[in-house]
Coordinates of C-alpha atoms in Angstrom, one line a residue:
M814 CA 90.9 50.9 117.6
K815 CA 93.2 49.5 120.3
I816 CA 92.8 50.9 123.7
T817 CA 94.9 50.2 126.8
C818 CA 93.7 50.5 130.3
S819 CA 96.2 52.6 132.3
N820 CA 95.5 50.7 135.5
C821 CA 95.9 47.1 134.6
S822 CA 97.5 47.5 131.0
K823 CA 94.9 45.3 129.4
V824 CA 94.5 46.0 125.7
Y825 CA 91.1 46.1 124.0
N826 CA 90.5 46.1 120.4
I827 CA 87.3 48.0 119.6
P828 CA 86.1 47.9 116.0
D829 CA 85.5 51.5 114.6
E830 CA 82.0 50.8 113.6
K831 CA 81.2 50.2 117.2
L832 CA 82.6 53.4 118.3
P833 CA 79.8 56.2 118.9
K834 CA 79.8 59.3 116.7
K835 CA 80.8 61.5 119.7
D836 CA 83.9 63.6 120.7
S837 CA 84.6 61.3 123.7
I838 CA 83.4 58.0 125.4
A839 CA 84.0 56.6 128.8
F840 CA 83.6 53.0 130.1
N841 CA 84.9 50.8 132.9
C842 CA 87.6 48.3 132.4
P843 CA 86.0 45.0 132.6
A844 CA 89.2 43.6 134.1
C845 CA 89.7 46.0 137.0
S846 CA 86.7 48.4 137.0
H847 CA 88.9 51.4 136.4
K848 CA 87.3 54.1 134.2
I849 CA 88.8 54.7 131.0
K850 CA 88.0 58.0 129.1
I851 CA 88.8 58.4 125.3
Q852 CA 88.8 61.7 123.4
L853 CA 87.8 61.0 119.8
K854 CA 88.4 63.8 117.3
T855 CA 88.3 63.7 113.6
G856 CA 89.5 66.3 111.1
S857 CA 92.8 67.8 110.0
G858 CA 93.0 70.4 112.9
G859 CA 96.2 71.4 114.6
E860 CA 96.1 68.7 117.1
K861 CA 98.9 66.2 117.1
P862 CA 97.4 62.7 116.6
L863 CA 98.3 59.8 118.9
N864 CA 97.1 57.3 116.3
K865 CA 96.4 57.7 112.6
E866 CA 94.0 55.7 110.6
S867 CA 93.1 56.0 107.0
S868 CA 90.4 54.6 104.9
S869 CA 90.8 53.9 101.1
N870 CA 88.1 56.6 100.1
N871 CA 89.2 59.6 102.3
K872 CA 92.0 60.3 104.7
K873 CA 90.9 61.1 108.2
R874 CA 92.7 61.6 111.4
V875 CA 91.4 59.9 114.6
V876 CA 93.0 61.2 117.7
F877 CA 92.5 59.3 120.9
S878 CA 94.0 59.7 124.3
P879 CA 93.3 57.2 127.1
V880 CA 92.7 59.5 130.2
S881 CA 92.3 57.8 133.7
D882 CA 90.7 59.3 136.6
K883 CA 92.8 60.9 139.3
D884 CA 96.0 59.1 139.9
P885 CA 95.4 57.1 143.1
S886 CA 99.0 57.7 144.3
R887 CA 98.3 61.4 144.4
L888 CA 94.9 61.3 146.2
F889 CA 94.6 62.8 149.8
G890 CA 91.9 63.3 152.4
D891 CA 88.3 63.0 151.2
D892 CA 89.3 62.0 147.7
L893 CA 91.3 59.0 149.0
K894 CA 88.4 57.9 151.3
K895 CA 85.9 58.2 148.4
K896 CA 88.4 56.0 146.1
I897 CA 88.8 53.5 148.9
I898 CA 85.0 53.3 149.6
Q899 CA 84.3 52.8 145.9
T900 CA 86.7 49.8 145.8
L901 CA 85.5 48.2 149.0
D902 CA 83.0 46.1 147.1
N903 CA 85.9 44.7 144.8
L904 CA 87.9 43.3 147.8
P905 CA 87.7 39.5 147.8
P906 CA 87.7 37.8 151.2
M907 CA 90.7 35.4 152.1
P908 CA 89.5 31.9 152.2
K909 CA 91.3 30.9 155.3
I910 CA 89.6 33.7 157.2
V911 CA 86.2 32.5 156.0
D912 CA 86.9 29.0 157.0
K913 CA 88.3 30.0 160.4
S914 CA 85.3 32.2 161.1
R915 CA 82.8 29.6 160.4
Q916 CA 84.8 27.1 162.6
I917 CA 84.6 29.6 165.4
M918 CA 80.9 30.2 164.9
A919 CA 80.2 26.5 165.0
D920 CA 82.1 26.2 168.3
P921 CA 79.6 26.7 171.3
Q922 CA 82.4 27.7 173.6
S923 CA 83.4 30.7 171.2
G924 CA 82.1 34.3 171.8
F925 CA 81.7 37.4 169.9
K926 CA 85.3 38.5 171.0
D927 CA 86.7 35.4 169.2
I928 CA 84.8 36.0 166.0
A929 CA 85.7 39.8 166.1
H930 CA 89.4 38.9 166.3
I931 CA 89.2 36.8 163.2
I932 CA 87.1 39.3 161.3
E933 CA 89.6 42.0 162.1
T934 CA 92.1 40.3 160.1
D935 CA 90.2 40.5 156.8
Q936 CA 89.5 43.9 155.3
A937 CA 86.8 42.6 153.1
I938 CA 84.8 40.9 155.7
A939 CA 85.5 43.7 158.3
A940 CA 84.3 46.4 156.0
R941 CA 81.0 44.7 155.1
V942 CA 80.4 43.9 158.8
L943 CA 80.9 47.4 159.8
K944 CA 78.8 48.8 156.8
M945 CA 75.9 46.3 157.8
A946 CA 76.1 47.3 161.6
K947 CA 75.9 50.9 160.7
S948 CA 73.1 50.6 158.4
A949 CA 69.7 52.1 159.3
Y950 CA 68.1 48.6 159.7
Y951 CA 69.9 48.2 163.1
G952 CA 69.1 51.9 164.1
L953 CA 72.6 52.6 165.5
R954 CA 73.9 55.0 163.1
G955 CA 77.2 56.2 164.1
M956 CA 77.3 54.2 167.3
V957 CA 79.3 51.3 166.0
S958 CA 83.0 51.9 166.4
S959 CA 84.6 48.6 166.5
I960 CA 84.3 45.2 164.9
H961 CA 83.5 43.6 168.4
Q962 CA 80.7 46.0 168.7
A963 CA 79.5 45.3 165.3
T964 CA 79.4 41.5 165.8
V965 CA 77.4 41.9 168.9
V966 CA 74.8 44.2 167.0
L967 CA 74.5 41.7 164.2
G968 CA 74.4 38.5 166.1
Y969 CA 75.5 35.0 165.0
K970 CA 72.9 34.5 162.4
A971 CA 73.5 37.7 160.5
L972 CA 77.3 37.3 160.8
E973 CA 76.9 33.7 159.5
E974 CA 74.8 34.8 156.4
L975 CA 77.0 37.8 155.9
I976 CA 80.3 35.7 155.9
T977 CA 78.6 33.1 153.4
M978 CA 77.5 36.0 151.2
V979 CA 81.0 37.6 151.2
A980 CA 82.7 34.2 150.4
A981 CA 80.3 33.5 147.6
S982 CA 81.0 36.8 146.0

C-alpha cells in the first residue's frame, strides 16, 4: 500500500503483510515527524474506496484515507502554541550563529549582553536557552523573561555546553 505524507509529500510503500489487522493505524512521518493516520476498512460496505486491491483467491476492498492532524494554517491561540512548542525540538540552529556565539564567549572583553544579542537572532538556541533557564533546576520559574536574563542565570559554562549540544543536534 502506498501512503503519502500530507505535510512533506513523501511516499511510503508499506507491504500489506506488515499492516496490522486493525481498522486504523497512525505513525509519524520519518522525514518531517508529521502524524499520519490511515483508516483501513475491508469488506463490501457502502463506502467509496480510495484504493482497490484484489487478490487472486478472493476480491476485497481496502479503503484508506490519509488524515493529518489539524491543519497548521488554521490553528489559533493555545492550539497554535502547542504546535509550536512540539516542533521546537526539531529546529536546527544556524551554523553562523553557533560559530559567532562561540567566538564571543571566547573573548574575555565580551559580556552577557553581547552573547544575548547573538542568541536572540537564532530561534532554536533562544528557545533552548529560555527553556533551560526557566527549568526547576535554577529555581526561577516564570521569573526569566528575556534572553539576556536567561544568559545571566545560566552563566558562561552552561551556555557553552548548551550551544555545543544544540550545534551537535
